[in-house]
mmCIF file of C-alpha atoms in Angstrom:
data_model
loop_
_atom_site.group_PDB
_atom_site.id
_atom_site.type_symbol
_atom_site.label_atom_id
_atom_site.label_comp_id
_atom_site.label_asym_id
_atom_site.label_seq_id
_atom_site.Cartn_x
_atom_site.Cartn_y
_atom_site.Cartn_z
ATOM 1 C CA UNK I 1 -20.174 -1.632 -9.325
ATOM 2 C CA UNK I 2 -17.984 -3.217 -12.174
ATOM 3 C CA UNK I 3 -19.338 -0.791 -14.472
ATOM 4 C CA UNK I 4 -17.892 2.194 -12.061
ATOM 5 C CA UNK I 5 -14.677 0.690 -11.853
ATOM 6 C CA UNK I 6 -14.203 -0.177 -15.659
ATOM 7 C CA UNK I 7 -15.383 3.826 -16.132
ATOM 8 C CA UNK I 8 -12.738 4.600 -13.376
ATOM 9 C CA UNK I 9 -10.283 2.479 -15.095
ATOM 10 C CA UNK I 10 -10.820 3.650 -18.705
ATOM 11 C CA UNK I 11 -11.125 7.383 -18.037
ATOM 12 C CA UNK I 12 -7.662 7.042 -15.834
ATOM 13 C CA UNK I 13 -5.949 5.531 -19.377
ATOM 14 C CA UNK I 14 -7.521 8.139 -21.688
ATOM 15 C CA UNK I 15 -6.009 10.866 -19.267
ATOM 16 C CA UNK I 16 -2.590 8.985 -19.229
ATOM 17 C CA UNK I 17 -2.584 8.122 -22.806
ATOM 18 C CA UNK I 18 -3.666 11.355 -23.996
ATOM 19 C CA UNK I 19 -0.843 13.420 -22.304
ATOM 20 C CA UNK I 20 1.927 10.682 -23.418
ATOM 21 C CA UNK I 21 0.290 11.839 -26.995
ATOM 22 C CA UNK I 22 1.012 15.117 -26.818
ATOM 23 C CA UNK I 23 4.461 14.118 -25.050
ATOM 24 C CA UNK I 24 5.503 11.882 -27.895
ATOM 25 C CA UNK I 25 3.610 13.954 -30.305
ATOM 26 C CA UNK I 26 1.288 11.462 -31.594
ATOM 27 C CA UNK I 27 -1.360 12.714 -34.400
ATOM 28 C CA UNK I 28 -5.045 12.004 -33.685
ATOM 29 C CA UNK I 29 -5.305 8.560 -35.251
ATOM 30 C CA UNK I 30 -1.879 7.500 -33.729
ATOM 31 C CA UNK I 31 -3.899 8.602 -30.213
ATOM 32 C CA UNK I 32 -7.306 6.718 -31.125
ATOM 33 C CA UNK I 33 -5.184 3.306 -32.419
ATOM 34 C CA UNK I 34 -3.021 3.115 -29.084
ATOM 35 C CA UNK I 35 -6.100 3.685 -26.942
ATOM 36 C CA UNK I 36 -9.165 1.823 -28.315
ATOM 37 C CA UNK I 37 -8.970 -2.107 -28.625
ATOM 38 C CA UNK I 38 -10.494 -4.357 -31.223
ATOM 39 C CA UNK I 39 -12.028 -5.602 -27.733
ATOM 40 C CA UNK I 40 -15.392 -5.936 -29.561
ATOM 41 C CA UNK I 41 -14.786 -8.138 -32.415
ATOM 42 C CA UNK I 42 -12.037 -10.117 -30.607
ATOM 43 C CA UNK I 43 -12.859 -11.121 -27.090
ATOM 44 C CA UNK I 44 -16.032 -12.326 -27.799
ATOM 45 C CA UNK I 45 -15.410 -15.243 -29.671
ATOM 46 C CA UNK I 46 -11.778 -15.755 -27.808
ATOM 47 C CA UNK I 47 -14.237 -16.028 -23.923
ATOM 48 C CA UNK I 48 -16.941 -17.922 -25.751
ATOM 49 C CA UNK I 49 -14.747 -20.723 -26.619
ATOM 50 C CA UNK I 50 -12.405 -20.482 -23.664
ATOM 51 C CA UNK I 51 -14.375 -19.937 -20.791
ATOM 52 C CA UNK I 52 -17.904 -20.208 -21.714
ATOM 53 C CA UNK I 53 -20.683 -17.975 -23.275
ATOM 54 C CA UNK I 54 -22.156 -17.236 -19.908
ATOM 55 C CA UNK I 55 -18.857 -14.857 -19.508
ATOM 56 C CA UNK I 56 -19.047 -12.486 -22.536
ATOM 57 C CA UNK I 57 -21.434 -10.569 -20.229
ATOM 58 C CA UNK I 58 -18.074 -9.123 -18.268
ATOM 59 C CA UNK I 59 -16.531 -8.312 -21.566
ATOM 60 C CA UNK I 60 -19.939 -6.622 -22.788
ATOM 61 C CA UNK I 61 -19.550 -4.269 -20.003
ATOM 62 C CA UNK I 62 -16.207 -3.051 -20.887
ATOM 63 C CA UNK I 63 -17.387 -2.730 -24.267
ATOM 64 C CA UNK I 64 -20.325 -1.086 -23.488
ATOM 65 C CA UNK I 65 -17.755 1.536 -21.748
ATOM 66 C CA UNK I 66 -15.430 2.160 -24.333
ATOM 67 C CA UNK I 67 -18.245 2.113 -27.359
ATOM 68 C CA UNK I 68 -19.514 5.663 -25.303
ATOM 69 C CA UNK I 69 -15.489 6.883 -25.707
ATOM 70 C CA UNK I 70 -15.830 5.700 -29.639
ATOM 71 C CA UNK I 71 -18.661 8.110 -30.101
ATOM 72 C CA UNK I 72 -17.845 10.803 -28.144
ATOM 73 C CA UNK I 73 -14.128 11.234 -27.523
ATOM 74 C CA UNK I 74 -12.998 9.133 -30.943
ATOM 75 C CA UNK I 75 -15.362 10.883 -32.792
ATOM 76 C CA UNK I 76 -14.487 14.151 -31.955
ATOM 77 C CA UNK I 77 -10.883 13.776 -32.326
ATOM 78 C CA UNK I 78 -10.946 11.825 -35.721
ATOM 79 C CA UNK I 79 -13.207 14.402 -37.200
ATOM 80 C CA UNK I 80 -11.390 17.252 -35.746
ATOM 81 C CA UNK I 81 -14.789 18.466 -34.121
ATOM 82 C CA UNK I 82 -13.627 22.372 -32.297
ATOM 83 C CA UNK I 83 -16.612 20.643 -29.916
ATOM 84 C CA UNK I 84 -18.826 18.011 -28.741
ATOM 85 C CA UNK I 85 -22.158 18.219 -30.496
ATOM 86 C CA UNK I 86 -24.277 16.418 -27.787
ATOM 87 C CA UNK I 87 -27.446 16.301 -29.883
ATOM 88 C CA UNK I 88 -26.033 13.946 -32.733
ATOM 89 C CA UNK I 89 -24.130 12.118 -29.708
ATOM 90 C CA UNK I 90 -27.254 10.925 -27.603
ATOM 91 C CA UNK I 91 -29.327 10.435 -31.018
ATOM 92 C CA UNK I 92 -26.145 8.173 -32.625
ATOM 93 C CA UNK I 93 -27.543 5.346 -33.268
ATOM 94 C CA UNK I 94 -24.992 3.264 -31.417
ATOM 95 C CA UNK I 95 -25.942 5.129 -28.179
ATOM 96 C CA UNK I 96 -29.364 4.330 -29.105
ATOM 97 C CA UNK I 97 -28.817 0.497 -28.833
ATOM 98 C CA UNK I 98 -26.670 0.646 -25.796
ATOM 99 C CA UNK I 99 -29.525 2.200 -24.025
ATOM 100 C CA UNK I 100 -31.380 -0.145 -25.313
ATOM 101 C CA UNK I 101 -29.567 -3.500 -24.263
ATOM 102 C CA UNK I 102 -28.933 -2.024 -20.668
ATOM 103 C CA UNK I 103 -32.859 -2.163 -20.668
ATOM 104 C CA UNK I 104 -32.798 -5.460 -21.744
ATOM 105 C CA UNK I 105 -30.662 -6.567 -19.722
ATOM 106 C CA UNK I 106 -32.532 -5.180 -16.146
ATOM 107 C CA UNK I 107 -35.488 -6.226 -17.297
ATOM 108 C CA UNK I 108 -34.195 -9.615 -18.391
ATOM 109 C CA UNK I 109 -35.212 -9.852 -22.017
ATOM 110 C CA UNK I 110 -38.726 -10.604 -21.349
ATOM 111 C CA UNK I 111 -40.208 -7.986 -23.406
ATOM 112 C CA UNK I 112 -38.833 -9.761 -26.589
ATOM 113 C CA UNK I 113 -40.358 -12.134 -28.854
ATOM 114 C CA UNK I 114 -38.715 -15.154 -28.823
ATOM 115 C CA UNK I 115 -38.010 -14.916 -32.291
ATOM 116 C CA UNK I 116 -36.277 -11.647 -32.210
ATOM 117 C CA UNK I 117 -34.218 -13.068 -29.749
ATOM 118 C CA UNK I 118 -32.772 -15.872 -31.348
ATOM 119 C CA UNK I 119 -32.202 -13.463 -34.434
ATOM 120 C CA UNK I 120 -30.616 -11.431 -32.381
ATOM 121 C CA UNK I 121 -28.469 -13.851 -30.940
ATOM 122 C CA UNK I 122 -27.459 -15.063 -34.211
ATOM 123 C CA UNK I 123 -26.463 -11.575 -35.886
ATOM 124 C CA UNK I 124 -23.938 -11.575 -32.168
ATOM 125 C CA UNK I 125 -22.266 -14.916 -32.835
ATOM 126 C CA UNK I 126 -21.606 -12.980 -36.320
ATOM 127 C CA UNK I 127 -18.915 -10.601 -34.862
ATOM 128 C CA UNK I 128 -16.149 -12.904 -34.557
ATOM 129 C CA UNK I 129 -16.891 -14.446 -38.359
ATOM 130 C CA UNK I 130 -17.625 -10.532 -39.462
ATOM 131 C CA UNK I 131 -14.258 -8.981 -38.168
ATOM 132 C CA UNK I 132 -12.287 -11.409 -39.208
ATOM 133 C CA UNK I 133 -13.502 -10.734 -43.069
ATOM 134 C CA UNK I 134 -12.826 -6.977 -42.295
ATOM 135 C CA UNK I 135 -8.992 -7.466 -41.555
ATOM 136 C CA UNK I 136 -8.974 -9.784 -44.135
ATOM 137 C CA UNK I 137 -10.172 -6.972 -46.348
ATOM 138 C CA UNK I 138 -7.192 -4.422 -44.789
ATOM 139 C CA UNK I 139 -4.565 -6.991 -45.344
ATOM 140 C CA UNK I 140 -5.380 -7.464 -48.955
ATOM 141 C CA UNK I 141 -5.672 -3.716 -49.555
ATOM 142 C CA UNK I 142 -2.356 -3.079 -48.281
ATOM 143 C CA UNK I 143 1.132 -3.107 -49.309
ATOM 144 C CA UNK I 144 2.661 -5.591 -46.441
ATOM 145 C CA UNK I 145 6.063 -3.985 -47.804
ATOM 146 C CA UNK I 146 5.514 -0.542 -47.840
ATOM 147 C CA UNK I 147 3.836 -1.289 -43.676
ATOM 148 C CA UNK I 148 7.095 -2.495 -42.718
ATOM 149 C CA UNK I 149 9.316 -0.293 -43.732
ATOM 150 C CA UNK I 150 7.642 2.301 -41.700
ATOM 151 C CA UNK I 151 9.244 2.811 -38.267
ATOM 152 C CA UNK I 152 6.751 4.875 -36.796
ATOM 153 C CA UNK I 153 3.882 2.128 -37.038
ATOM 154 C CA UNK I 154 6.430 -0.507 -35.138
ATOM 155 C CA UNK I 155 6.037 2.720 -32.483
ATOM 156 C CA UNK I 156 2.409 2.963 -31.921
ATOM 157 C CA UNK I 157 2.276 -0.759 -31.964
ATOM 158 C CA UNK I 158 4.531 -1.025 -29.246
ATOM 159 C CA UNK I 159 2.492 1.647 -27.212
ATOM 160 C CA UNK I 160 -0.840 -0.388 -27.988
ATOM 161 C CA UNK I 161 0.562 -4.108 -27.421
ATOM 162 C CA UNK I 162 2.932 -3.517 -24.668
ATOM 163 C CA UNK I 163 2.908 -0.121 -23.530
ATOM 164 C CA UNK I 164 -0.782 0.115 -22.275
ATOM 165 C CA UNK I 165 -1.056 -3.317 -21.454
ATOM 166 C CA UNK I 166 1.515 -3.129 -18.641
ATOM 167 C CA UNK I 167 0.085 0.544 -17.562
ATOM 168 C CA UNK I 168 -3.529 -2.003 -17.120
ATOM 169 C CA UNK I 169 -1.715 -4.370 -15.273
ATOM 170 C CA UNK I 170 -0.122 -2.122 -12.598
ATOM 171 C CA UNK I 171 -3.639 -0.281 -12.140
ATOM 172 C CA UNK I 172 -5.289 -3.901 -11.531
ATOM 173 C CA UNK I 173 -2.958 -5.171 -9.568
ATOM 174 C CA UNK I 174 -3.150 -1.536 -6.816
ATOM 175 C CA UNK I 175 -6.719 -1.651 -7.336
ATOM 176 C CA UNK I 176 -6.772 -4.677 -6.465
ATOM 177 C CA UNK I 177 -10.439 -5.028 -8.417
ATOM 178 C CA UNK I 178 -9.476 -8.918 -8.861
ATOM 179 C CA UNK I 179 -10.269 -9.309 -4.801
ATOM 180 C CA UNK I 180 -13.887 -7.585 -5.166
ATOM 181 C CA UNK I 181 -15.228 -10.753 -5.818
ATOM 182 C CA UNK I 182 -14.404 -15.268 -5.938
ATOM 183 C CA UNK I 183 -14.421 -15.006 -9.766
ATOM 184 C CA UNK I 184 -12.631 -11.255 -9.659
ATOM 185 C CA UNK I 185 -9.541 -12.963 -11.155
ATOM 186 C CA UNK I 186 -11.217 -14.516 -14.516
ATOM 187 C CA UNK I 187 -13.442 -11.259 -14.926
ATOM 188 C CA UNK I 188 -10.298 -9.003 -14.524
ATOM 189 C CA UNK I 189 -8.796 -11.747 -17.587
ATOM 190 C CA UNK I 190 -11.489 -10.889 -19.141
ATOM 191 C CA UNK I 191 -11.018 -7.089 -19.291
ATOM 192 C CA UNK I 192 -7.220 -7.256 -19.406
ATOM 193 C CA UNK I 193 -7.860 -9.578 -22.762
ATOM 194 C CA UNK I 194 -10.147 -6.865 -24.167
ATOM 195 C CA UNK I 195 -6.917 -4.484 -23.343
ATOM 196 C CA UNK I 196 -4.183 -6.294 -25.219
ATOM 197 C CA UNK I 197 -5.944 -6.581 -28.234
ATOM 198 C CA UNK I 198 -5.145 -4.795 -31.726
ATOM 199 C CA UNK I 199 -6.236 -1.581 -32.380
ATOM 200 C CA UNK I 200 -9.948 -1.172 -33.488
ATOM 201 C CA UNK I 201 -10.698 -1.745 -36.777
ATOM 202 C CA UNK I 202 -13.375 1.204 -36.603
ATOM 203 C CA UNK I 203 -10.405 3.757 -36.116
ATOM 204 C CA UNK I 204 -10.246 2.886 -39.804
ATOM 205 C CA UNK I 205 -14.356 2.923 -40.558
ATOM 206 C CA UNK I 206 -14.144 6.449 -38.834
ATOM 207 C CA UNK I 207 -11.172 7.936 -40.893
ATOM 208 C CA UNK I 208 -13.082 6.870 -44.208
ATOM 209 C CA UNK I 209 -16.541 8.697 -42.588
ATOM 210 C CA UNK I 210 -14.689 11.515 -41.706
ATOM 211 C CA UNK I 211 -11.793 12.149 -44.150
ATOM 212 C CA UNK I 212 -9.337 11.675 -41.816
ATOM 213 C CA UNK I 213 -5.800 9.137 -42.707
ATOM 214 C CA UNK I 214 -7.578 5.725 -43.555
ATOM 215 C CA UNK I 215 -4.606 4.042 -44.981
ATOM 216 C CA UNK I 216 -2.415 4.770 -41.970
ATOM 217 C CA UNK I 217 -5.443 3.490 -39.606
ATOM 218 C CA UNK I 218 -5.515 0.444 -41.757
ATOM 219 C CA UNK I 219 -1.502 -0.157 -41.536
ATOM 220 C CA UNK I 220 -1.530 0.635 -37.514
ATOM 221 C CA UNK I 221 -4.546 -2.284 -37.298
ATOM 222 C CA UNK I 222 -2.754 -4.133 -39.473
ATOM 223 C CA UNK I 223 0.524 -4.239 -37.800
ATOM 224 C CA UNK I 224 -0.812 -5.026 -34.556
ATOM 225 C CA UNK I 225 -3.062 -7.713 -35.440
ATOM 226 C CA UNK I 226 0.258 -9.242 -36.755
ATOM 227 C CA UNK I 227 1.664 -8.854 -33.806
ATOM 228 C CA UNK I 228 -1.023 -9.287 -31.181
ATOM 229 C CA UNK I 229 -0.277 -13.573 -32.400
ATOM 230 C CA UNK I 230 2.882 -12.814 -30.264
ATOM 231 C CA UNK I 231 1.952 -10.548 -27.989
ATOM 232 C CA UNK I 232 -1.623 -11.007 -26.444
ATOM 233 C CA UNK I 233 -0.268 -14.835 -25.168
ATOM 234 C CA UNK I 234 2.972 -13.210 -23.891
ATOM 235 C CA UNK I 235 0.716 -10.723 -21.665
ATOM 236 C CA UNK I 236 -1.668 -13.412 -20.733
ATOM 237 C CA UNK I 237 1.225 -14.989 -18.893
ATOM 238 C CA UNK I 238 2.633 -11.929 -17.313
ATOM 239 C CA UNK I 239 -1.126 -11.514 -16.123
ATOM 240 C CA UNK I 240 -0.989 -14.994 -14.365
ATOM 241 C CA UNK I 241 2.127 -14.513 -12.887
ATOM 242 C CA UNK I 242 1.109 -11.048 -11.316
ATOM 243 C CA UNK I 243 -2.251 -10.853 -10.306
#
C-alpha cells in the first residue's frame, strides 16, 4: 500500500514538474536535477543515525520508486532517446537487482548465505561514505567562481530545494498519507527527507554515459548540496509545523 501511494505521489510530481519545464523552459538536465533527489546516497545514513536502521526500509521504498524513473524516464530524456527501448530497460542491470531485493525481501532473506549477507550489508553501509567521496570529487573539479556567477543554477536550485519541496508538502498534508498508519508521521519524514535533498549525483554519471552537459549537472549538484546545509533543516521544520 505505501508502495502505491509513493508511485501515486511520484508520478503526480513528474507530471507537475515536467509541464513547469516546458513552462519555464527548462533543458533536459535542468528537468532531471529539479526532479530526482540524491535520496539514495543521503537519507540513508541521515535515518540510520537519527531514527534507527530498522527505518531505512521506508526510505528503500521510495528509492526503489524513483530508481525505475532513473532508468526509464531519466534515461530517456538525458540521452535524447525518440523512444523507450523496453528490452535494454527490463535487462538494465539496476532493474535486475531491484527485482531481485523485492524477492528478498518477501521471502525474508532466507535463501542467502549468511556470508553474502553480511557482505552485502557492508557494501550498503558504503553509500553514505561512497557519495560523499563523489561530491567531493565534483567540488574539486569545479570552478566554485565560475558556479556562482551563474544565475540560472541559483534557479533550478530554488525549484529543487524549495519549489518541490513545498509542492510535497501540500500533497501530504491533502492526502493525508501521514494518518494511514501510528508511525505515518515519521515514515512520511522519511519520504519528505528523501524529497528535499540535492539533486542526484547520477544526473551527472548519466550526462558523462550519454554525452549529454556533465559540467552543468555537476554545478546544479553542486550548488544544491551547498545549499541543502540551509535548506533541508529549514523544511524539516516547516514539515513539523504542518503535518
Amino acid at each position: 500500500m505505501l508502495w502505491l501511494h509513493l508511485s501515486s505521489t511520484q508520478v503526480l510530481l513528474l507530471i507537475i514538474i515536467s509541464i513547469a519545464g516546458k513552462l519555464l523552459h527548462l533543458n533536459e538536465v535542468e528537468i532531471a536535477s529539479v526532479y530526482y533527489s540524491n535520496s539514495g546516497n543521503l537519507i540513508v545514513p541521515i535515518v540510520t543515525f537519527i531514527l534507527g536502521q530498522d527505518w531505512v526500509l521506508y526510505g528503500c521504498v521510495f528509492m526503489s520508486v524513483q530508481l525505475i524513473f532513473l532508468w526509464t524516464h531519466c534515461k530517456k530524456i538525458i540521452s535524447r532517446e525518440s523512444s523507450y527501448d523496453w528490452k535494454k530497460i527490463v535487462l538494465n542491470i539496476n532493474m535486475i537487482s531491484i527485482f531481485i531485493g523485492v524477492v528478498l525481501f518477501f521471502v525474508k532473506n532466507t535463501i542467502c548465505p549468511e556470508i553474502i549477507s553480511n557482505t552485502l550489508g557492508s557494501v550498503g553501509s558504503m553509500i553514505g561514505p561512497a557519495s560523499m567521496i563523489v561530491t567531493g570529487m565534483l567540488f574539486a573539479g569545479m570552478n566554485l567562481k565560475q558556479i556562482f556567477a551563474d544565475k540560472r543554477v541559483y534557479f533550478v536550485s530554488f525549484l529543487r530545494l524549495i519549489a518541490v519541496p513545498l509542492l510535497a508538502l501540500v500533497m501530504i498534508k491533502i492526502s493525508h498519507l501521514a494518518m494511514f498508519s501510528a508511525d505515518g508521521n515519521k515514515i512520511m519524514l522519511i519520504v519528505f527527507l528523501a524529497i528535499i535533498t540535492p539533486s542526484a549525483s547520477t544526473i551527472t554519471q548519466m550526462c558523462q554515459v550519454y554525452g549529454n552537459d556533465s559540467r552543468y549537472a555537476s554545478a546544479i549538484n553542486v550548488m544544491t548540496t551547498l545549499f541543502s546545509i540551509i535548506t533541508m533543516p529549514l523544511m524539516v521544520m516547516l514539515f513539523e509545523a504542518v503535518i
